[in-house]
mmCIF file with all atom_site columns, C-alpha atoms in Angstrom:
data_model
loop_
_atom_site.group_PDB
_atom_site.id
_atom_site.type_symbol
_atom_site.label_atom_id
_atom_site.label_alt_id
_atom_site.label_comp_id
_atom_site.label_asym_id
_atom_site.label_entity_id
_atom_site.label_seq_id
_atom_site.pdbx_PDB_ins_code
_atom_site.Cartn_x
_atom_site.Cartn_y
_atom_site.Cartn_z
_atom_site.occupancy
_atom_site.B_iso_or_equiv
_atom_site.pdbx_formal_charge
_atom_site.auth_seq_id
_atom_site.auth_comp_id
_atom_site.auth_asym_id
_atom_site.auth_atom_id
_atom_site.pdbx_PDB_model_num
ATOM 1   C CA . GLN Y 1 1   ? -27.768 18.744  -3.361 1.00 0.00 ? 1174 GLN Y CA 1
ATOM 2   C CA . LEU Y 1 2   ? -30.934 18.702  -1.264 1.00 0.00 ? 1175 LEU Y CA 1
ATOM 3   C CA . GLN Y 1 3   ? -30.888 21.207  1.589  1.00 0.00 ? 1176 GLN Y CA 1
ATOM 4   C CA . LEU Y 1 4   ? -32.957 21.254  4.763  1.00 0.00 ? 1177 LEU Y CA 1
ATOM 5   C CA . GLN Y 1 5   ? -33.217 24.110  7.245  1.00 0.00 ? 1178 GLN Y CA 1
ATOM 6   C CA . GLU Y 1 6   ? -34.909 24.051  10.625 1.00 0.00 ? 1179 GLU Y CA 1
ATOM 7   C CA . SER Y 1 7   ? -36.554 27.156  12.053 1.00 0.00 ? 1180 SER Y CA 1
ATOM 8   C CA . GLY Y 1 8   ? -38.505 28.021  15.160 1.00 0.00 ? 1181 GLY Y CA 1
ATOM 9   C CA . PRO Y 1 9   ? -38.195 29.352  18.707 1.00 0.00 ? 1182 PRO Y CA 1
ATOM 10  C CA . GLY Y 1 10  ? -35.070 28.437  20.618 1.00 0.00 ? 1183 GLY Y CA 1
ATOM 11  C CA . LEU Y 1 11  ? -36.780 28.749  23.988 1.00 0.00 ? 1184 LEU Y CA 1
ATOM 12  C CA . VAL Y 1 12  ? -40.062 27.173  25.024 1.00 0.00 ? 1185 VAL Y CA 1
ATOM 13  C CA . LYS Y 1 13  ? -41.690 27.300  28.452 1.00 0.00 ? 1186 LYS Y CA 1
ATOM 14  C CA . PRO Y 1 14  ? -42.568 24.090  30.297 1.00 0.00 ? 1187 PRO Y CA 1
ATOM 15  C CA . SER Y 1 15  ? -46.057 22.753  29.523 1.00 0.00 ? 1188 SER Y CA 1
ATOM 16  C CA . GLU Y 1 16  ? -46.222 24.741  26.278 1.00 0.00 ? 1189 GLU Y CA 1
ATOM 17  C CA . THR Y 1 17  ? -45.997 23.506  22.670 1.00 0.00 ? 1190 THR Y CA 1
ATOM 18  C CA . LEU Y 1 18  ? -42.742 23.259  20.742 1.00 0.00 ? 1191 LEU Y CA 1
ATOM 19  C CA . SER Y 1 19  ? -43.214 24.129  17.059 1.00 0.00 ? 1192 SER Y CA 1
ATOM 20  C CA . LEU Y 1 20  ? -40.561 23.794  14.375 1.00 0.00 ? 1193 LEU Y CA 1
ATOM 21  C CA . ILE Y 1 21  ? -40.566 24.022  10.595 1.00 0.00 ? 1194 ILE Y CA 1
ATOM 22  C CA . CYS Y 1 22  ? -38.205 22.375  8.145  1.00 0.00 ? 1195 CYS Y CA 1
ATOM 23  C CA . THR Y 1 23  ? -37.843 24.115  4.800  1.00 0.00 ? 1196 THR Y CA 1
ATOM 24  C CA . VAL Y 1 24  ? -36.644 22.008  1.901  1.00 0.00 ? 1197 VAL Y CA 1
ATOM 25  C CA . SER Y 1 25  ? -34.669 23.634  -0.904 1.00 0.00 ? 1198 SER Y CA 1
ATOM 26  C CA . ILE Y 1 26  ? -32.857 22.551  -4.054 1.00 0.00 ? 1199 ILE Y CA 1
ATOM 27  C CA . GLY Y 1 27  ? -35.397 19.761  -4.307 1.00 0.00 ? 1200 GLY Y CA 1
ATOM 28  C CA . SER Y 1 28  ? -39.114 19.130  -3.975 1.00 0.00 ? 1201 SER Y CA 1
ATOM 29  C CA . ILE Y 1 29  ? -40.735 17.630  -0.925 1.00 0.00 ? 1202 ILE Y CA 1
ATOM 30  C CA . SER Y 1 30  ? -43.151 15.895  -3.309 1.00 0.00 ? 1203 SER Y CA 1
ATOM 31  C CA . THR Y 1 31  ? -40.489 14.019  -5.262 1.00 0.00 ? 1204 THR Y CA 1
ATOM 32  C CA . ASN Y 1 32  ? -41.030 10.280  -5.088 1.00 0.00 ? 1205 ASN Y CA 1
ATOM 33  C CA . ASP Y 1 33  ? -42.283 8.749   -1.859 1.00 0.00 ? 1206 ASP Y CA 1
ATOM 34  C CA . TYR Y 1 34  ? -39.529 9.604   0.564  1.00 0.00 ? 1207 TYR Y CA 1
ATOM 35  C CA . TYR Y 1 35  ? -40.153 9.973   4.244  1.00 0.00 ? 1208 TYR Y CA 1
ATOM 36  C CA . TRP Y 1 36  ? -39.146 13.196  5.976  1.00 0.00 ? 1209 TRP Y CA 1
ATOM 37  C CA . ALA Y 1 37  ? -38.198 12.953  9.619  1.00 0.00 ? 1210 ALA Y CA 1
ATOM 38  C CA . TRP Y 1 38  ? -37.633 14.830  12.837 1.00 0.00 ? 1211 TRP Y CA 1
ATOM 39  C CA . ILE Y 1 39  ? -34.776 13.568  15.003 1.00 0.00 ? 1212 ILE Y CA 1
ATOM 40  C CA . ARG Y 1 40  ? -33.485 15.095  18.211 1.00 0.00 ? 1213 ARG Y CA 1
ATOM 41  C CA . GLN Y 1 41  ? -30.384 14.714  20.299 1.00 0.00 ? 1214 GLN Y CA 1
ATOM 42  C CA . SER Y 1 42  ? -30.122 15.682  23.939 1.00 0.00 ? 1215 SER Y CA 1
ATOM 43  C CA . PRO Y 1 43  ? -26.716 16.468  25.445 1.00 0.00 ? 1216 PRO Y CA 1
ATOM 44  C CA . GLY Y 1 44  ? -24.696 13.330  26.070 1.00 0.00 ? 1217 GLY Y CA 1
ATOM 45  C CA . LYS Y 1 45  ? -27.263 11.008  24.486 1.00 0.00 ? 1218 LYS Y CA 1
ATOM 46  C CA . GLY Y 1 46  ? -27.754 9.266   21.193 1.00 0.00 ? 1219 GLY Y CA 1
ATOM 47  C CA . PRO Y 1 47  ? -30.159 10.632  18.609 1.00 0.00 ? 1220 PRO Y CA 1
ATOM 48  C CA . GLU Y 1 48  ? -33.852 9.932   19.107 1.00 0.00 ? 1221 GLU Y CA 1
ATOM 49  C CA . TRP Y 1 49  ? -36.189 9.529   16.146 1.00 0.00 ? 1222 TRP Y CA 1
ATOM 50  C CA . ILE Y 1 50  ? -39.381 11.480  16.777 1.00 0.00 ? 1223 ILE Y CA 1
ATOM 51  C CA . GLY Y 1 51  ? -41.345 10.593  13.676 1.00 0.00 ? 1224 GLY Y CA 1
ATOM 52  C CA . SER Y 1 52  ? -41.626 10.691  9.906  1.00 0.00 ? 1225 SER Y CA 1
ATOM 53  C CA . VAL Y 1 53  ? -44.067 11.962  7.306  1.00 0.00 ? 1226 VAL Y CA 1
ATOM 54  C CA . SER Y 1 54  ? -44.482 11.374  3.565  1.00 0.00 ? 1227 SER Y CA 1
ATOM 55  C CA . HIS Y 1 55  ? -45.505 14.053  1.094  1.00 0.00 ? 1228 HIS Y CA 1
ATOM 56  C CA . ARG Y 1 56  ? -48.922 12.407  1.087  1.00 0.00 ? 1229 ARG Y CA 1
ATOM 57  C CA . GLY Y 1 57  ? -49.196 13.008  4.820  1.00 0.00 ? 1230 GLY Y CA 1
ATOM 58  C CA . ASN Y 1 58  ? -48.648 9.427   5.991  1.00 0.00 ? 1231 ASN Y CA 1
ATOM 59  C CA . THR Y 1 59  ? -47.047 9.526   9.427  1.00 0.00 ? 1232 THR Y CA 1
ATOM 60  C CA . PHE Y 1 60  ? -45.146 7.220   11.771 1.00 0.00 ? 1233 PHE Y CA 1
ATOM 61  C CA . TYR Y 1 61  ? -44.258 8.255   15.318 1.00 0.00 ? 1234 TYR Y CA 1
ATOM 62  C CA . ASN Y 1 62  ? -41.938 7.058   18.056 1.00 0.00 ? 1235 ASN Y CA 1
ATOM 63  C CA . PRO Y 1 63  ? -44.164 5.431   20.698 1.00 0.00 ? 1236 PRO Y CA 1
ATOM 64  C CA . SER Y 1 64  ? -42.287 7.330   23.405 1.00 0.00 ? 1237 SER Y CA 1
ATOM 65  C CA . VAL Y 1 65  ? -43.698 10.667  22.199 1.00 0.00 ? 1238 VAL Y CA 1
ATOM 66  C CA . LYS Y 1 66  ? -46.656 9.598   20.091 1.00 0.00 ? 1239 LYS Y CA 1
ATOM 67  C CA . SER Y 1 67  ? -49.272 11.045  22.428 1.00 0.00 ? 1240 SER Y CA 1
ATOM 68  C CA . ARG Y 1 68  ? -47.682 14.502  22.240 1.00 0.00 ? 1241 ARG Y CA 1
ATOM 69  C CA . VAL Y 1 69  ? -46.423 14.826  18.668 1.00 0.00 ? 1242 VAL Y CA 1
ATOM 70  C CA . THR Y 1 70  ? -47.851 15.876  15.332 1.00 0.00 ? 1243 THR Y CA 1
ATOM 71  C CA . ILE Y 1 71  ? -45.795 15.981  12.135 1.00 0.00 ? 1244 ILE Y CA 1
ATOM 72  C CA . SER Y 1 72  ? -47.391 17.469  9.049  1.00 0.00 ? 1245 SER Y CA 1
ATOM 73  C CA . VAL Y 1 73  ? -46.378 18.469  5.542  1.00 0.00 ? 1246 VAL Y CA 1
ATOM 74  C CA . ASP Y 1 74  ? -47.169 21.540  3.430  1.00 0.00 ? 1247 ASP Y CA 1
ATOM 75  C CA . THR Y 1 75  ? -46.221 20.713  -0.138 1.00 0.00 ? 1248 THR Y CA 1
ATOM 76  C CA . SER Y 1 76  ? -47.182 24.197  -1.391 1.00 0.00 ? 1249 SER Y CA 1
ATOM 77  C CA . LYS Y 1 77  ? -44.449 25.683  0.797  1.00 0.00 ? 1250 LYS Y CA 1
ATOM 78  C CA . ASN Y 1 78  ? -42.022 22.764  0.457  1.00 0.00 ? 1251 ASN Y CA 1
ATOM 79  C CA . GLN Y 1 79  ? -42.031 22.436  4.234  1.00 0.00 ? 1252 GLN Y CA 1
ATOM 80  C CA . PHE Y 1 80  ? -42.847 19.968  6.945  1.00 0.00 ? 1253 PHE Y CA 1
ATOM 81  C CA . SER Y 1 81  ? -43.387 20.739  10.595 1.00 0.00 ? 1254 SER Y CA 1
ATOM 82  C CA . LEU Y 1 82  ? -43.192 19.373  14.115 1.00 0.00 ? 1255 LEU Y CA 1
ATOM 83  C CA . LYS Y 1 83  ? -45.467 20.126  17.035 1.00 0.00 ? 1256 LYS Y CA 1
ATOM 84  C CA . LEU Y 1 84  ? -44.682 18.672  20.450 1.00 0.00 ? 1257 LEU Y CA 1
ATOM 85  C CA . THR Y 1 85  ? -47.096 19.472  23.255 1.00 0.00 ? 1258 THR Y CA 1
ATOM 86  C CA . SER Y 1 86  ? -46.692 19.626  27.027 1.00 0.00 ? 1259 SER Y CA 1
ATOM 87  C CA . VAL Y 1 87  ? -42.925 19.973  26.890 1.00 0.00 ? 1260 VAL Y CA 1
ATOM 88  C CA . THR Y 1 88  ? -40.642 19.501  29.882 1.00 0.00 ? 1261 THR Y CA 1
ATOM 89  C CA . ALA Y 1 89  ? -36.933 19.984  30.464 1.00 0.00 ? 1262 ALA Y CA 1
ATOM 90  C CA . ALA Y 1 90  ? -36.428 16.473  29.083 1.00 0.00 ? 1263 ALA Y CA 1
ATOM 91  C CA . ASP Y 1 91  ? -37.406 17.795  25.660 1.00 0.00 ? 1264 ASP Y CA 1
ATOM 92  C CA . THR Y 1 92  ? -34.420 20.141  25.586 1.00 0.00 ? 1265 THR Y CA 1
ATOM 93  C CA . ALA Y 1 93  ? -32.322 19.016  22.627 1.00 0.00 ? 1266 ALA Y CA 1
ATOM 94  C CA . ILE Y 1 94  ? -30.938 19.826  19.227 1.00 0.00 ? 1267 ILE Y CA 1
ATOM 95  C CA . TYR Y 1 95  ? -33.720 19.116  16.769 1.00 0.00 ? 1268 TYR Y CA 1
ATOM 96  C CA . TYR Y 1 96  ? -32.832 17.979  13.256 1.00 0.00 ? 1269 TYR Y CA 1
ATOM 97  C CA . CYS Y 1 97  ? -34.984 17.502  10.210 1.00 0.00 ? 1270 CYS Y CA 1
ATOM 98  C CA . ALA Y 1 98  ? -33.824 14.836  7.814  1.00 0.00 ? 1271 ALA Y CA 1
ATOM 99  C CA . ARG Y 1 99  ? -34.756 12.821  4.724  1.00 0.00 ? 1272 ARG Y CA 1
ATOM 100 C CA . GLU Y 1 100 ? -34.308 9.214   3.817  1.00 0.00 ? 1273 GLU Y CA 1
ATOM 101 C CA . VAL Y 1 101 ? -31.874 8.269   1.100  1.00 0.00 ? 1274 VAL Y CA 1
ATOM 102 C CA . SER Y 1 102 ? -33.409 7.190   -2.189 1.00 0.00 ? 1275 SER Y CA 1
ATOM 103 C CA . THR Y 1 103 ? -32.256 3.591   -1.958 1.00 0.00 ? 1276 THR Y CA 1
ATOM 104 C CA . ALA Y 1 104 ? -33.259 2.522   1.555  1.00 0.00 ? 1277 ALA Y CA 1
ATOM 105 C CA . ARG Y 1 105 ? -36.077 3.084   4.015  1.00 0.00 ? 1278 ARG Y CA 1
ATOM 106 C CA . GLY Y 1 106 ? -35.146 4.352   7.418  1.00 0.00 ? 1279 GLY Y CA 1
ATOM 107 C CA . VAL Y 1 107 ? -31.702 5.604   6.404  1.00 0.00 ? 1280 VAL Y CA 1
ATOM 108 C CA . PHE Y 1 108 ? -31.196 9.328   6.761  1.00 0.00 ? 1281 PHE Y CA 1
ATOM 109 C CA . GLY Y 1 109 ? -28.814 10.705  4.185  1.00 0.00 ? 1282 GLY Y CA 1
ATOM 110 C CA . TYR Y 1 110 ? -29.804 14.349  4.312  1.00 0.00 ? 1283 TYR Y CA 1
ATOM 111 C CA . TRP Y 1 111 ? -29.862 16.404  7.494  1.00 0.00 ? 1284 TRP Y CA 1
ATOM 112 C CA . GLY Y 1 112 ? -30.461 19.990  8.412  1.00 0.00 ? 1285 GLY Y CA 1
ATOM 113 C CA . GLN Y 1 113 ? -27.893 21.780  10.527 1.00 0.00 ? 1286 GLN Y CA 1
ATOM 114 C CA . GLY Y 1 114 ? -30.041 21.351  13.625 1.00 0.00 ? 1287 GLY Y CA 1
ATOM 115 C CA . THR Y 1 115 ? -31.617 23.875  15.949 1.00 0.00 ? 1288 THR Y CA 1
ATOM 116 C CA . LEU Y 1 116 ? -31.243 23.982  19.719 1.00 0.00 ? 1289 LEU Y CA 1
ATOM 117 C CA . VAL Y 1 117 ? -34.505 24.127  21.633 1.00 0.00 ? 1290 VAL Y CA 1
ATOM 118 C CA . THR Y 1 118 ? -34.322 24.768  25.360 1.00 0.00 ? 1291 THR Y CA 1
ATOM 119 C CA . VAL Y 1 119 ? -37.303 24.169  27.608 1.00 0.00 ? 1292 VAL Y CA 1
ATOM 120 C CA . SER Y 1 120 ? -37.122 26.554  30.524 1.00 0.00 ? 1293 SER Y CA 1
ATOM 121 C CA . SER Y 1 121 ? -39.231 29.098  32.314 1.00 0.00 ? 1294 SER Y CA 1
ATOM 122 C CA . SER E 2 1   ? -39.190 -1.516  23.590 1.00 0.00 ? 207  SER E CA 1
ATOM 123 C CA . PHE E 2 2   ? -36.321 -2.317  21.283 1.00 0.00 ? 208  PHE E CA 1
ATOM 124 C CA . GLU E 2 3   ? -32.936 -0.967  22.397 1.00 0.00 ? 209  GLU E CA 1
ATOM 125 C CA . LEU E 2 4   ? -29.462 -0.774  20.892 1.00 0.00 ? 210  LEU E CA 1
ATOM 126 C CA . THR E 2 5   ? -26.388 -0.903  23.126 1.00 0.00 ? 211  THR E CA 1
ATOM 127 C CA . GLN E 2 6   ? -22.970 0.498   22.253 1.00 0.00 ? 212  GLN E CA 1
ATOM 128 C CA . PRO E 2 7   ? -19.799 0.847   24.345 1.00 0.00 ? 213  PRO E CA 1
ATOM 129 C CA . PRO E 2 8   ? -19.305 4.485   25.364 1.00 0.00 ? 214  PRO E CA 1
ATOM 130 C CA . SER E 2 9   ? -15.782 4.628   23.998 1.00 0.00 ? 215  SER E CA 1
ATOM 131 C CA . VAL E 2 10  ? -13.273 2.833   21.794 1.00 0.00 ? 216  VAL E CA 1
ATOM 132 C CA . SER E 2 11  ? -9.622  3.812   21.421 1.00 0.00 ? 217  SER E CA 1
ATOM 133 C CA . VAL E 2 12  ? -7.314  2.915   18.570 1.00 0.00 ? 218  VAL E CA 1
ATOM 134 C CA . SER E 2 13  ? -3.817  3.808   17.433 1.00 0.00 ? 219  SER E CA 1
ATOM 135 C CA . PRO E 2 14  ? -3.395  5.467   14.038 1.00 0.00 ? 220  PRO E CA 1
ATOM 136 C CA . GLY E 2 15  ? -3.187  2.915   11.252 1.00 0.00 ? 221  GLY E CA 1
ATOM 137 C CA . GLN E 2 16  ? -4.800  0.171   13.332 1.00 0.00 ? 222  GLN E CA 1
ATOM 138 C CA . THR E 2 17  ? -8.284  -1.314  13.011 1.00 0.00 ? 223  THR E CA 1
ATOM 139 C CA . ALA E 2 18  ? -11.156 0.055   15.069 1.00 0.00 ? 224  ALA E CA 1
ATOM 140 C CA . THR E 2 19  ? -14.139 -2.177  15.810 1.00 0.00 ? 225  THR E CA 1
ATOM 141 C CA . ILE E 2 20  ? -17.360 -0.681  17.136 1.00 0.00 ? 226  ILE E CA 1
ATOM 142 C CA . PRO E 2 21  ? -20.092 -3.109  18.207 1.00 0.00 ? 227  PRO E CA 1
ATOM 143 C CA . CYS E 2 22  ? -23.815 -2.495  18.500 1.00 0.00 ? 228  CYS E CA 1
ATOM 144 C CA . SER E 2 23  ? -26.056 -5.057  20.147 1.00 0.00 ? 229  SER E CA 1
ATOM 145 C CA . GLY E 2 24  ? -29.800 -5.623  20.251 1.00 0.00 ? 230  GLY E CA 1
ATOM 146 C CA . ASP E 2 25  ? -32.175 -8.564  20.483 1.00 0.00 ? 231  ASP E CA 1
ATOM 147 C CA . GLY E 2 26  ? -32.519 -10.193 17.096 1.00 0.00 ? 232  GLY E CA 1
ATOM 148 C CA . LEU E 2 27  ? -30.582 -7.377  15.462 1.00 0.00 ? 233  LEU E CA 1
ATOM 149 C CA . SER E 2 28  ? -29.703 -9.452  12.408 1.00 0.00 ? 234  SER E CA 1
ATOM 150 C CA . GLN E 2 29  ? -33.400 -9.390  11.495 1.00 0.00 ? 235  GLN E CA 1
ATOM 151 C CA . LYS E 2 30  ? -33.264 -5.632  11.081 1.00 0.00 ? 236  LYS E CA 1
ATOM 152 C CA . TYR E 2 31  ? -31.325 -3.343  8.797  1.00 0.00 ? 237  TYR E CA 1
ATOM 153 C CA . VAL E 2 32  ? -28.536 -1.449  10.564 1.00 0.00 ? 238  VAL E CA 1
ATOM 154 C CA . SER E 2 33  ? -27.061 1.894   9.595  1.00 0.00 ? 239  SER E CA 1
ATOM 155 C CA . TRP E 2 34  ? -24.113 3.740   11.097 1.00 0.00 ? 240  TRP E CA 1
ATOM 156 C CA . TYR E 2 35  ? -23.680 7.491   11.444 1.00 0.00 ? 241  TYR E CA 1
ATOM 157 C CA . GLN E 2 36  ? -20.521 9.495   12.101 1.00 0.00 ? 242  GLN E CA 1
ATOM 158 C CA . LYS E 2 37  ? -20.963 12.709  14.049 1.00 0.00 ? 243  LYS E CA 1
ATOM 159 C CA . LYS E 2 38  ? -18.269 15.288  14.640 1.00 0.00 ? 244  LYS E CA 1
ATOM 160 C CA . PRO E 2 39  ? -18.661 18.270  17.012 1.00 0.00 ? 245  PRO E CA 1
ATOM 161 C CA . ASP E 2 40  ? -20.955 20.997  15.692 1.00 0.00 ? 246  ASP E CA 1
ATOM 162 C CA . GLN E 2 41  ? -21.780 18.973  12.583 1.00 0.00 ? 247  GLN E CA 1
ATOM 163 C CA . SER E 2 42  ? -24.847 17.009  11.584 1.00 0.00 ? 248  SER E CA 1
ATOM 164 C CA . PRO E 2 43  ? -24.611 13.213  11.470 1.00 0.00 ? 249  PRO E CA 1
ATOM 165 C CA . VAL E 2 44  ? -23.354 11.601  8.279  1.00 0.00 ? 250  VAL E CA 1
ATOM 166 C CA . VAL E 2 45  ? -24.372 8.089   7.273  1.00 0.00 ? 251  VAL E CA 1
ATOM 167 C CA . VAL E 2 46  ? -21.281 5.947   6.679  1.00 0.00 ? 252  VAL E CA 1
ATOM 168 C CA . MET E 2 47  ? -22.947 2.531   6.346  1.00 0.00 ? 253  MET E CA 1
ATOM 169 C CA . TYR E 2 48  ? -26.474 1.360   5.645  1.00 0.00 ? 254  TYR E CA 1
ATOM 170 C CA . GLN E 2 49  ? -28.364 -1.903  5.197  1.00 0.00 ? 255  GLN E CA 1
ATOM 171 C CA . ASP E 2 50  ? -25.677 -3.524  7.340  1.00 0.00 ? 256  ASP E CA 1
ATOM 172 C CA . MET E 2 51  ? -22.814 -3.356  4.852  1.00 0.00 ? 257  MET E CA 1
ATOM 173 C CA . LYS E 2 52  ? -23.540 -0.876  2.074  1.00 0.00 ? 258  LYS E CA 1
ATOM 174 C CA . ARG E 2 53  ? -21.324 2.183   1.770  1.00 0.00 ? 259  ARG E CA 1
ATOM 175 C CA . PRO E 2 54  ? -22.797 5.483   0.596  1.00 0.00 ? 260  PRO E CA 1
ATOM 176 C CA . SER E 2 55  ? -21.009 7.271   -2.182 1.00 0.00 ? 261  SER E CA 1
ATOM 177 C CA . GLY E 2 56  ? -17.859 8.963   -0.919 1.00 0.00 ? 262  GLY E CA 1
ATOM 178 C CA . ILE E 2 57  ? -17.276 6.702   2.069  1.00 0.00 ? 263  ILE E CA 1
ATOM 179 C CA . PRO E 2 58  ? -13.863 4.991   1.823  1.00 0.00 ? 264  PRO E CA 1
ATOM 180 C CA . GLU E 2 59  ? -13.593 1.234   1.382  1.00 0.00 ? 265  GLU E CA 1
ATOM 181 C CA . ARG E 2 60  ? -11.615 0.928   4.620  1.00 0.00 ? 266  ARG E CA 1
ATOM 182 C CA . ILE E 2 61  ? -14.938 1.379   6.434  1.00 0.00 ? 267  ILE E CA 1
ATOM 183 C CA . SER E 2 62  ? -17.079 -1.748  6.481  1.00 0.00 ? 268  SER E CA 1
ATOM 184 C CA . GLY E 2 63  ? -20.048 -3.199  8.328  1.00 0.00 ? 269  GLY E CA 1
ATOM 185 C CA . SER E 2 64  ? -21.522 -6.518  9.326  1.00 0.00 ? 270  SER E CA 1
ATOM 186 C CA . ASN E 2 65  ? -24.575 -7.779  11.172 1.00 0.00 ? 271  ASN E CA 1
ATOM 187 C CA . SER E 2 66  ? -24.976 -11.241 12.645 1.00 0.00 ? 272  SER E CA 1
ATOM 188 C CA . GLY E 2 67  ? -26.990 -12.649 15.491 1.00 0.00 ? 273  GLY E CA 1
ATOM 189 C CA . ASN E 2 68  ? -27.524 -9.910  18.038 1.00 0.00 ? 274  ASN E CA 1
ATOM 190 C CA . THR E 2 69  ? -24.549 -7.753  17.092 1.00 0.00 ? 275  THR E CA 1
ATOM 191 C CA . ALA E 2 70  ? -23.770 -5.367  14.272 1.00 0.00 ? 276  ALA E CA 1
ATOM 192 C CA . THR E 2 71  ? -20.216 -4.148  13.868 1.00 0.00 ? 277  THR E CA 1
ATOM 193 C CA . LEU E 2 72  ? -18.623 -1.150  12.206 1.00 0.00 ? 278  LEU E CA 1
ATOM 194 C CA . THR E 2 73  ? -14.997 -1.731  11.281 1.00 0.00 ? 279  THR E CA 1
ATOM 195 C CA . ILE E 2 74  ? -12.565 0.994   10.309 1.00 0.00 ? 280  ILE E CA 1
ATOM 196 C CA . ARG E 2 75  ? -9.251  -0.223  8.906  1.00 0.00 ? 281  ARG E CA 1
ATOM 197 C CA . GLY E 2 76  ? -6.175  1.980   8.795  1.00 0.00 ? 282  GLY E CA 1
ATOM 198 C CA . THR E 2 77  ? -7.779  4.407   11.232 1.00 0.00 ? 283  THR E CA 1
ATOM 199 C CA . GLN E 2 78  ? -6.843  8.025   10.704 1.00 0.00 ? 284  GLN E CA 1
ATOM 200 C CA . ALA E 2 79  ? -7.127  11.130  12.869 1.00 0.00 ? 285  ALA E CA 1
ATOM 201 C CA . MET E 2 80  ? -10.027 12.260  10.688 1.00 0.00 ? 286  MET E CA 1
ATOM 202 C CA . ASP E 2 81  ? -12.008 9.210   11.823 1.00 0.00 ? 287  ASP E CA 1
ATOM 203 C CA . GLU E 2 82  ? -12.144 10.500  15.395 1.00 0.00 ? 288  GLU E CA 1
ATOM 204 C CA . ALA E 2 83  ? -15.839 11.118  16.053 1.00 0.00 ? 289  ALA E CA 1
ATOM 205 C CA . ASP E 2 84  ? -18.955 9.762   17.723 1.00 0.00 ? 290  ASP E CA 1
ATOM 206 C CA . TYR E 2 85  ? -20.499 6.796   15.931 1.00 0.00 ? 291  TYR E CA 1
ATOM 207 C CA . TYR E 2 86  ? -24.151 5.816   16.267 1.00 0.00 ? 292  TYR E CA 1
ATOM 208 C CA . CYS E 2 87  ? -25.777 2.635   15.097 1.00 0.00 ? 293  CYS E CA 1
ATOM 209 C CA . GLN E 2 88  ? -29.397 2.737   14.019 1.00 0.00 ? 294  GLN E CA 1
ATOM 210 C CA . ALA E 2 89  ? -31.831 -0.045  13.288 1.00 0.00 ? 295  ALA E CA 1
ATOM 211 C CA . TRP E 2 90  ? -34.909 0.004   11.119 1.00 0.00 ? 296  TRP E CA 1
ATOM 212 C CA . ASP E 2 91  ? -37.707 -2.379  10.393 1.00 0.00 ? 297  ASP E CA 1
ATOM 213 C CA . SER E 2 92  ? -41.343 -2.010  9.481  1.00 0.00 ? 298  SER E CA 1
ATOM 214 C CA . ARG E 2 93  ? -42.521 -2.704  13.039 1.00 0.00 ? 299  ARG E CA 1
ATOM 215 C CA . THR E 2 94  ? -40.211 -0.776  15.352 1.00 0.00 ? 300  THR E CA 1
ATOM 216 C CA . PHE E 2 95  ? -39.275 1.816   12.730 1.00 0.00 ? 301  PHE E CA 1
ATOM 217 C CA . VAL E 2 96  ? -36.196 3.794   13.764 1.00 0.00 ? 302  VAL E CA 1
ATOM 218 C CA . VAL E 2 97  ? -34.057 3.202   16.867 1.00 0.00 ? 303  VAL E CA 1
ATOM 219 C CA . PHE E 2 98  ? -30.625 4.687   17.566 1.00 0.00 ? 304  PHE E CA 1
ATOM 220 C CA . GLY E 2 99  ? -27.890 3.442   19.834 1.00 0.00 ? 305  GLY E CA 1
ATOM 221 C CA . GLY E 2 100 ? -26.375 5.587   22.562 1.00 0.00 ? 306  GLY E CA 1
ATOM 222 C CA . GLY E 2 101 ? -23.177 6.171   20.624 1.00 0.00 ? 307  GLY E CA 1
ATOM 223 C CA . THR E 2 102 ? -19.490 5.306   20.814 1.00 0.00 ? 308  THR E CA 1
ATOM 224 C CA . LYS E 2 103 ? -16.760 7.901   20.994 1.00 0.00 ? 309  LYS E CA 1
ATOM 225 C CA . LEU E 2 104 ? -13.859 6.780   18.817 1.00 0.00 ? 310  LEU E CA 1
ATOM 226 C CA . THR E 2 105 ? -10.542 8.187   19.962 1.00 0.00 ? 311  THR E CA 1
ATOM 227 C CA . VAL E 2 106 ? -7.486  7.919   17.750 1.00 0.00 ? 312  VAL E CA 1
ATOM 228 C CA . LEU E 2 107 ? -4.540  8.003   20.122 1.00 0.00 ? 313  LEU E CA 1
#
């Protein structure tokens, strides 16, 4: 069973850059043409898709954060990463990495456990 | 921007049928998925492409999508079904959008 694990700082200062890595195990990030995603959930709100990347580096971003986000993939390390610049308190959330299921685009069947990122000085 | 609207809460008695709606403009033109989320757990997809069940999801859970409303239906609701449910739409233009979620309470 594919496993995903998020890692990165749990506390980021306002105006700085949030950086997270998702490590994929028991499976290759280069298998087929799946899209790998970052999704976040703030307290009391529904999940918010941040963006997705393929193993070839093709990316799609949520327009609401597009100007601040970069998602990239490192196939040699079986990882993909998220960078979100100029963060504010509104970016405080649990951040999940996820992968599409094999049979449908835009359906996330594999999720990491999530990592809480707090934006505070 | 495209938005999905869900009622904040739905209550149901054990053994009864729970219906959770999700509305959005032209929603039937998009594929809808549903996720179940329990406290301190990651979301689990329970329905995708409107009415397809992933492996391991019981047949008493079903989905539909017509007009501007998609619906998740849970028959014979059990205590284990108590969770937050999120609808999610996908198409090649708007990509991925989630609803605000519905808390299902089994009374």
